[in-house]
């Protein structure tokens, strides 16, 4: 390959890398701007909203089922090699760190962004590895994309070079935030990727202590 081709490839990689990083950075800033914001000014997009999904036991679930409880909610996919397992484990450990009276008010939820592979059966195999109370929600492609859109979750199938588009071993790039939603369903705050279980538990406890 000649030098010119090489430079073009390097330029493309740089643009893609920074473009993606900048997008995630802005996504983080958008969300941070709302941090702690039960009150929202107009023009600031909200996080959360209605969803129609199915849990790992095959039971239909909407956001209304969780009114009165806090939802600790994370979007990802069961084939995820590292990010999702790390975050789901952090959520689960945080649940175990919480005092029992606080933990019982919190429903940990995992929502698939890859429903084509994350069937109800796949979710039933997967979520119990993390926490006995964790619910794994999936649905049709339309249902899970609507839920992801409501939570402003970014995700995109990522095929390796030369990997056929009908391959079932693709990865899914996705944003990684753990959202804490209030008993009325409104966004309260989020936890960034890599937050420790202790910090997550501390953050939840503080909110519950203030709001009951
Ligand atoms: Ni993941």
PDB file of C-alpha atoms and ligand atoms in Angstrom:
ATOM      1  CA  UNK A   1       0.000   0.000   0.000  1.00  0.00           C
ATOM      2  CA  UNK A   2       1.435   3.377  -0.903  1.00  0.00           C
ATOM      3  CA  UNK A   3       2.047   6.286   1.425  1.00  0.00           C
ATOM      4  CA  UNK A   4      -0.960   8.274   0.228  1.00  0.00           C
ATOM      5  CA  UNK A   5      -3.409   5.403   0.857  1.00  0.00           C
ATOM      6  CA  UNK A   6      -1.859   4.899   4.242  1.00  0.00           C
ATOM      7  CA  UNK A   7      -2.298   8.562   5.191  1.00  0.00           C
ATOM      8  CA  UNK A   8      -5.926   8.491   4.121  1.00  0.00           C
ATOM      9  CA  UNK A   9      -6.567   5.446   6.307  1.00  0.00           C
ATOM     10  CA  UNK A  10      -4.846   7.103   9.283  1.00  0.00           C
ATOM     11  CA  UNK A  11      -6.932  10.262   8.757  1.00  0.00           C
ATOM     12  CA  UNK A  12     -10.167   8.250   8.669  1.00  0.00           C
ATOM     13  CA  UNK A  13      -9.273   6.383  11.847  1.00  0.00           C
ATOM     14  CA  UNK A  14      -8.405   9.648  13.637  1.00  0.00           C
ATOM     15  CA  UNK A  15     -11.669  11.284  12.566  1.00  0.00           C
ATOM     16  CA  UNK A  16     -13.754   8.282  13.596  1.00  0.00           C
ATOM     17  CA  UNK A  17     -11.989   7.915  16.944  1.00  0.00           C
ATOM     18  CA  UNK A  18     -12.301  11.583  17.898  1.00  0.00           C
ATOM     19  CA  UNK A  19     -15.771  11.861  16.461  1.00  0.00           C
ATOM     20  CA  UNK A  20     -17.009   8.981  18.578  1.00  0.00           C
ATOM     21  CA  UNK A  21     -15.186  10.219  21.676  1.00  0.00           C
ATOM     22  CA  UNK A  22     -16.618  13.703  21.224  1.00  0.00           C
ATOM     23  CA  UNK A  23     -20.079  12.299  20.817  1.00  0.00           C
ATOM     24  CA  UNK A  24     -19.778  10.333  24.074  1.00  0.00           C
ATOM     25  CA  UNK A  25     -18.296  13.409  25.774  1.00  0.00           C
ATOM     26  CA  UNK A  26     -21.240  15.545  24.696  1.00  0.00           C
ATOM     27  CA  UNK A  27     -23.668  12.847  25.685  1.00  0.00           C
ATOM     28  CA  UNK A  28     -22.112  12.861  29.161  1.00  0.00           C
ATOM     29  CA  UNK A  29     -22.334  16.657  29.324  1.00  0.00           C
ATOM     30  CA  UNK A  30     -25.962  16.708  28.240  1.00  0.00           C
ATOM     31  CA  UNK A  31     -26.817  14.273  30.959  1.00  0.00           C
ATOM     32  CA  UNK A  32     -24.665  16.002  33.587  1.00  0.00           C
ATOM     33  CA  UNK A  33     -26.478  19.243  32.866  1.00  0.00           C
ATOM     34  CA  UNK A  34     -29.587  17.547  34.127  1.00  0.00           C
ATOM     35  CA  UNK A  35     -27.884  15.882  37.044  1.00  0.00           C
ATOM     36  CA  UNK A  36     -30.046  16.097  40.122  1.00  0.00           C
ATOM     37  CA  UNK A  37     -32.617  17.833  38.004  1.00  0.00           C
ATOM     38  CA  UNK A  38     -36.092  16.761  38.855  1.00  0.00           C
ATOM     39  CA  UNK A  39     -36.947  20.192  37.541  1.00  0.00           C
ATOM     40  CA  UNK A  40     -36.217  20.655  33.896  1.00  0.00           C
ATOM     41  CA  UNK A  41     -36.219  23.737  31.804  1.00  0.00           C
ATOM     42  CA  UNK A  42     -37.822  23.445  28.400  1.00  0.00           C
ATOM     43  CA  UNK A  43     -35.382  22.615  25.649  1.00  0.00           C
ATOM     44  CA  UNK A  44     -33.528  20.074  27.754  1.00  0.00           C
ATOM     45  CA  UNK A  45     -34.383  16.607  26.529  1.00  0.00           C
ATOM     46  CA  UNK A  46     -35.643  14.309  29.225  1.00  0.00           C
ATOM     47  CA  UNK A  47     -34.294  10.875  30.029  1.00  0.00           C
ATOM     48  CA  UNK A  48     -36.773   8.080  30.515  1.00  0.00           C
ATOM     49  CA  UNK A  49     -40.363   7.527  29.571  1.00  0.00           C
ATOM     50  CA  UNK A  50     -42.801   4.781  28.717  1.00  0.00           C
ATOM     51  CA  UNK A  51     -41.623   1.345  27.630  1.00  0.00           C
ATOM     52  CA  UNK A  52     -43.330  -1.884  26.632  1.00  0.00           C
ATOM     53  CA  UNK A  53     -41.051  -4.862  27.113  1.00  0.00           C
ATOM     54  CA  UNK A  54     -40.987  -8.467  28.301  1.00  0.00           C
ATOM     55  CA  UNK A  55     -39.023  -9.762  31.294  1.00  0.00           C
ATOM     56  CA  UNK A  56     -36.927 -12.933  31.470  1.00  0.00           C
ATOM     57  CA  UNK A  57     -39.967 -14.860  32.705  1.00  0.00           C
ATOM     58  CA  UNK A  58     -41.979 -13.885  29.654  1.00  0.00           C
ATOM     59  CA  UNK A  59     -44.105 -11.376  31.561  1.00  0.00           C
ATOM     60  CA  UNK A  60     -45.057  -8.110  29.834  1.00  0.00           C
ATOM     61  CA  UNK A  61     -43.594  -5.094  31.630  1.00  0.00           C
ATOM     62  CA  UNK A  62     -44.148  -1.371  31.331  1.00  0.00           C
ATOM     63  CA  UNK A  63     -42.661   1.519  33.303  1.00  0.00           C
ATOM     64  CA  UNK A  64     -45.976   1.669  35.200  1.00  0.00           C
ATOM     65  CA  UNK A  65     -45.132  -1.634  36.922  1.00  0.00           C
ATOM     66  CA  UNK A  66     -42.326   0.127  38.776  1.00  0.00           C
ATOM     67  CA  UNK A  67     -44.146   3.223  39.999  1.00  0.00           C
ATOM     68  CA  UNK A  68     -43.446   3.632  43.691  1.00  0.00           C
ATOM     69  CA  UNK A  69     -40.024   1.979  43.305  1.00  0.00           C
ATOM     70  CA  UNK A  70     -36.726   3.415  42.220  1.00  0.00           C
ATOM     71  CA  UNK A  71     -35.460   1.896  38.988  1.00  0.00           C
ATOM     72  CA  UNK A  72     -31.743   1.317  38.582  1.00  0.00           C
ATOM     73  CA  UNK A  73     -31.621   0.764  34.869  1.00  0.00           C
ATOM     74  CA  UNK A  74     -28.878  -0.178  32.429  1.00  0.00           C
ATOM     75  CA  UNK A  75     -28.958  -0.817  28.673  1.00  0.00           C
ATOM     76  CA  UNK A  76     -26.677  -3.358  27.018  1.00  0.00           C
ATOM     77  CA  UNK A  77     -26.613  -6.852  25.538  1.00  0.00           C
ATOM     78  CA  UNK A  78     -25.886 -10.344  26.800  1.00  0.00           C
ATOM     79  CA  UNK A  79     -23.092 -11.013  24.267  1.00  0.00           C
ATOM     80  CA  UNK A  80     -21.155  -7.981  25.522  1.00  0.00           C
ATOM     81  CA  UNK A  81     -17.635  -9.171  26.317  1.00  0.00           C
ATOM     82  CA  UNK A  82     -16.737  -6.729  29.071  1.00  0.00           C
ATOM     83  CA  UNK A  83     -18.571  -3.440  29.598  1.00  0.00           C
ATOM     84  CA  UNK A  84     -22.034  -4.828  30.356  1.00  0.00           C
ATOM     85  CA  UNK A  85     -20.872  -7.589  32.702  1.00  0.00           C
ATOM     86  CA  UNK A  86     -18.749  -5.050  34.607  1.00  0.00           C
ATOM     87  CA  UNK A  87     -21.610  -2.608  34.984  1.00  0.00           C
ATOM     88  CA  UNK A  88     -24.225  -5.242  35.837  1.00  0.00           C
ATOM     89  CA  UNK A  89     -21.875  -6.637  38.468  1.00  0.00           C
ATOM     90  CA  UNK A  90     -21.368  -3.132  39.887  1.00  0.00           C
ATOM     91  CA  UNK A  91     -25.157  -2.646  40.039  1.00  0.00           C
ATOM     92  CA  UNK A  92     -25.584  -6.015  41.738  1.00  0.00           C
ATOM     93  CA  UNK A  93     -22.841  -5.354  44.280  1.00  0.00           C
ATOM     94  CA  UNK A  94     -24.348  -1.929  44.987  1.00  0.00           C
ATOM     95  CA  UNK A  95     -27.708  -3.624  45.650  1.00  0.00           C
ATOM     96  CA  UNK A  96     -26.000  -5.909  48.164  1.00  0.00           C
ATOM     97  CA  UNK A  97     -24.210  -3.007  49.865  1.00  0.00           C
ATOM     98  CA  UNK A  98     -27.449  -1.029  50.331  1.00  0.00           C
ATOM     99  CA  UNK A  99     -29.226  -1.406  53.673  1.00  0.00           C
ATOM    100  CA  UNK A 100     -32.099  -3.849  53.221  1.00  0.00           C
ATOM    101  CA  UNK A 101     -34.791  -1.193  53.742  1.00  0.00           C
ATOM    102  CA  UNK A 102     -33.300   0.908  50.927  1.00  0.00           C
ATOM    103  CA  UNK A 103     -32.544  -2.030  48.619  1.00  0.00           C
ATOM    104  CA  UNK A 104     -36.147  -3.196  48.717  1.00  0.00           C
ATOM    105  CA  UNK A 105     -37.217   0.141  47.189  1.00  0.00           C
ATOM    106  CA  UNK A 106     -34.836  -0.281  44.254  1.00  0.00           C
ATOM    107  CA  UNK A 107     -35.532  -2.434  41.194  1.00  0.00           C
ATOM    108  CA  UNK A 108     -32.404  -3.267  39.180  1.00  0.00           C
ATOM    109  CA  UNK A 109     -33.236  -3.583  35.472  1.00  0.00           C
ATOM    110  CA  UNK A 110     -31.191  -4.610  32.444  1.00  0.00           C
ATOM    111  CA  UNK A 111     -32.656  -3.658  29.052  1.00  0.00           C
ATOM    112  CA  UNK A 112     -31.371  -5.245  25.844  1.00  0.00           C
ATOM    113  CA  UNK A 113     -30.279  -3.160  22.870  1.00  0.00           C
ATOM    114  CA  UNK A 114     -29.818  -6.413  20.914  1.00  0.00           C
ATOM    115  CA  UNK A 115     -33.223  -8.143  21.015  1.00  0.00           C
ATOM    116  CA  UNK A 116     -32.477 -10.246  17.928  1.00  0.00           C
ATOM    117  CA  UNK A 117     -30.073 -12.336  20.011  1.00  0.00           C
ATOM    118  CA  UNK A 118     -31.363 -11.435  23.483  1.00  0.00           C
ATOM    119  CA  UNK A 119     -34.486 -13.547  23.489  1.00  0.00           C
ATOM    120  CA  UNK A 120     -36.498 -14.100  26.663  1.00  0.00           C
ATOM    121  CA  UNK A 121     -34.653 -17.422  27.090  1.00  0.00           C
ATOM    122  CA  UNK A 122     -31.252 -15.746  26.623  1.00  0.00           C
ATOM    123  CA  UNK A 123     -32.160 -13.148  29.234  1.00  0.00           C
ATOM    124  CA  UNK A 124     -33.344 -15.901  31.595  1.00  0.00           C
ATOM    125  CA  UNK A 125     -29.920 -17.552  31.250  1.00  0.00           C
ATOM    126  CA  UNK A 126     -28.066 -14.294  31.733  1.00  0.00           C
ATOM    127  CA  UNK A 127     -29.514 -12.016  34.412  1.00  0.00           C
ATOM    128  CA  UNK A 128     -29.502 -14.514  37.322  1.00  0.00           C
ATOM    129  CA  UNK A 129     -25.693 -14.537  37.089  1.00  0.00           C
ATOM    130  CA  UNK A 130     -25.772 -11.009  38.466  1.00  0.00           C
ATOM    131  CA  UNK A 131     -28.509 -10.445  41.037  1.00  0.00           C
ATOM    132  CA  UNK A 132     -31.531 -12.521  42.080  1.00  0.00           C
ATOM    133  CA  UNK A 133     -33.740  -9.420  41.881  1.00  0.00           C
ATOM    134  CA  UNK A 134     -32.467  -8.199  38.533  1.00  0.00           C
ATOM    135  CA  UNK A 135     -35.020  -8.052  35.743  1.00  0.00           C
ATOM    136  CA  UNK A 136     -33.869  -8.538  32.157  1.00  0.00           C
ATOM    137  CA  UNK A 137     -36.128  -6.791  29.665  1.00  0.00           C
ATOM    138  CA  UNK A 138     -36.249  -7.425  25.950  1.00  0.00           C
ATOM    139  CA  UNK A 139     -38.879  -7.253  23.207  1.00  0.00           C
ATOM    140  CA  UNK A 140     -39.247  -6.656  19.520  1.00  0.00           C
ATOM    141  CA  UNK A 141     -36.691  -4.469  17.783  1.00  0.00           C
ATOM    142  CA  UNK A 142     -39.274  -1.667  17.744  1.00  0.00           C
ATOM    143  CA  UNK A 143     -39.952  -2.004  21.475  1.00  0.00           C
ATOM    144  CA  UNK A 144     -36.312  -2.045  22.569  1.00  0.00           C
ATOM    145  CA  UNK A 145     -35.350   0.802  20.218  1.00  0.00           C
ATOM    146  CA  UNK A 146     -38.197   2.904  21.598  1.00  0.00           C
ATOM    147  CA  UNK A 147     -36.969   2.241  25.152  1.00  0.00           C
ATOM    148  CA  UNK A 148     -33.361   3.053  24.224  1.00  0.00           C
ATOM    149  CA  UNK A 149     -34.500   6.237  22.491  1.00  0.00           C
ATOM    150  CA  UNK A 150     -36.453   7.322  25.575  1.00  0.00           C
ATOM    151  CA  UNK A 151     -33.306   6.922  27.666  1.00  0.00           C
ATOM    152  CA  UNK A 152     -31.126   8.516  24.974  1.00  0.00           C
ATOM    153  CA  UNK A 153     -28.987   5.414  24.769  1.00  0.00           C
ATOM    154  CA  UNK A 154     -26.616   5.291  21.810  1.00  0.00           C
ATOM    155  CA  UNK A 155     -25.950   1.872  20.271  1.00  0.00           C
ATOM    156  CA  UNK A 156     -24.810   0.490  16.964  1.00  0.00           C
ATOM    157  CA  UNK A 157     -23.940  -2.948  15.645  1.00  0.00           C
ATOM    158  CA  UNK A 158     -20.223  -3.251  14.989  1.00  0.00           C
ATOM    159  CA  UNK A 159     -19.048  -5.833  12.479  1.00  0.00           C
ATOM    160  CA  UNK A 160     -15.447  -6.806  12.101  1.00  0.00           C
ATOM    161  CA  UNK A 161     -13.791  -6.129   8.784  1.00  0.00           C
ATOM    162  CA  UNK A 162     -15.077  -8.699   6.317  1.00  0.00           C
ATOM    163  CA  UNK A 163     -17.668 -10.035   8.771  1.00  0.00           C
ATOM    164  CA  UNK A 164     -20.922 -10.708   6.919  1.00  0.00           C
ATOM    165  CA  UNK A 165     -23.810  -8.440   7.924  1.00  0.00           C
ATOM    166  CA  UNK A 166     -25.937 -11.474   8.765  1.00  0.00           C
ATOM    167  CA  UNK A 167     -23.300 -12.751  11.172  1.00  0.00           C
ATOM    168  CA  UNK A 168     -24.538 -13.492  14.664  1.00  0.00           C
ATOM    169  CA  UNK A 169     -21.217 -12.838  16.373  1.00  0.00           C
ATOM    170  CA  UNK A 170     -21.215  -9.056  15.915  1.00  0.00           C
ATOM    171  CA  UNK A 171     -20.483  -6.661  18.761  1.00  0.00           C
ATOM    172  CA  UNK A 172     -22.694  -3.716  19.688  1.00  0.00           C
ATOM    173  CA  UNK A 173     -21.119  -0.373  20.545  1.00  0.00           C
ATOM    174  CA  UNK A 174     -23.224   1.346  23.147  1.00  0.00           C
ATOM    175  CA  UNK A 175     -23.201   4.155  25.672  1.00  0.00           C
ATOM    176  CA  UNK A 176     -22.889   2.974  29.249  1.00  0.00           C
ATOM    177  CA  UNK A 177     -24.735   4.828  31.986  1.00  0.00           C
ATOM    178  CA  UNK A 178     -26.596   3.403  34.966  1.00  0.00           C
ATOM    179  CA  UNK A 179     -29.725   5.512  35.432  1.00  0.00           C
ATOM    180  CA  UNK A 180     -31.506   6.041  38.722  1.00  0.00           C
ATOM    181  CA  UNK A 181     -35.167   6.845  38.164  1.00  0.00           C
ATOM    182  CA  UNK A 182     -37.492   8.012  40.917  1.00  0.00           C
ATOM    183  CA  UNK A 183     -40.710   6.438  42.228  1.00  0.00           C
ATOM    184  CA  UNK A 184     -42.639   8.719  39.840  1.00  0.00           C
ATOM    185  CA  UNK A 185     -40.524   7.489  36.916  1.00  0.00           C
ATOM    186  CA  UNK A 186     -38.539  10.708  36.549  1.00  0.00           C
ATOM    187  CA  UNK A 187     -34.814  10.757  35.977  1.00  0.00           C
ATOM    188  CA  UNK A 188     -32.836  11.537  39.136  1.00  0.00           C
ATOM    189  CA  UNK A 189     -29.206  10.887  38.272  1.00  0.00           C
ATOM    190  CA  UNK A 190     -26.874   8.513  36.518  1.00  0.00           C
ATOM    191  CA  UNK A 191     -23.641   6.730  37.319  1.00  0.00           C
ATOM    192  CA  UNK A 192     -20.833   6.728  34.789  1.00  0.00           C
ATOM    193  CA  UNK A 193     -19.010   3.683  33.494  1.00  0.00           C
ATOM    194  CA  UNK A 194     -16.496   2.466  36.067  1.00  0.00           C
ATOM    195  CA  UNK A 195     -18.234   3.914  39.130  1.00  0.00           C
ATOM    196  CA  UNK A 196     -17.579   1.626  42.097  1.00  0.00           C
ATOM    197  CA  UNK A 197     -20.429  -0.310  43.758  1.00  0.00           C
ATOM    198  CA  UNK A 198     -19.699   1.615  46.972  1.00  0.00           C
ATOM    199  CA  UNK A 199     -20.174   4.975  45.225  1.00  0.00           C
ATOM    200  CA  UNK A 200     -23.319   3.776  43.469  1.00  0.00           C
ATOM    201  CA  UNK A 201     -24.798   2.535  46.749  1.00  0.00           C
ATOM    202  CA  UNK A 202     -23.808   5.779  48.459  1.00  0.00           C
ATOM    203  CA  UNK A 203     -25.453   7.819  45.679  1.00  0.00           C
ATOM    204  CA  UNK A 204     -28.682   5.812  45.863  1.00  0.00           C
ATOM    205  CA  UNK A 205     -28.795   5.974  49.663  1.00  0.00           C
ATOM    206  CA  UNK A 206     -28.399   9.741  49.615  1.00  0.00           C
ATOM    207  CA  UNK A 207     -31.294  10.140  47.173  1.00  0.00           C
ATOM    208  CA  UNK A 208     -33.564   7.779  49.090  1.00  0.00           C
ATOM    209  CA  UNK A 209     -32.690   9.505  52.395  1.00  0.00           C
ATOM    210  CA  UNK A 210     -33.736  12.851  50.872  1.00  0.00           C
ATOM    211  CA  UNK A 211     -36.819  11.700  49.043  1.00  0.00           C
ATOM    212  CA  UNK A 212     -37.950   8.663  51.034  1.00  0.00           C
TER     213      UNK A 212
HETATM  214 NI1  LIG B   1     -21.941  -3.818  26.761  1.00  0.00          NI
END
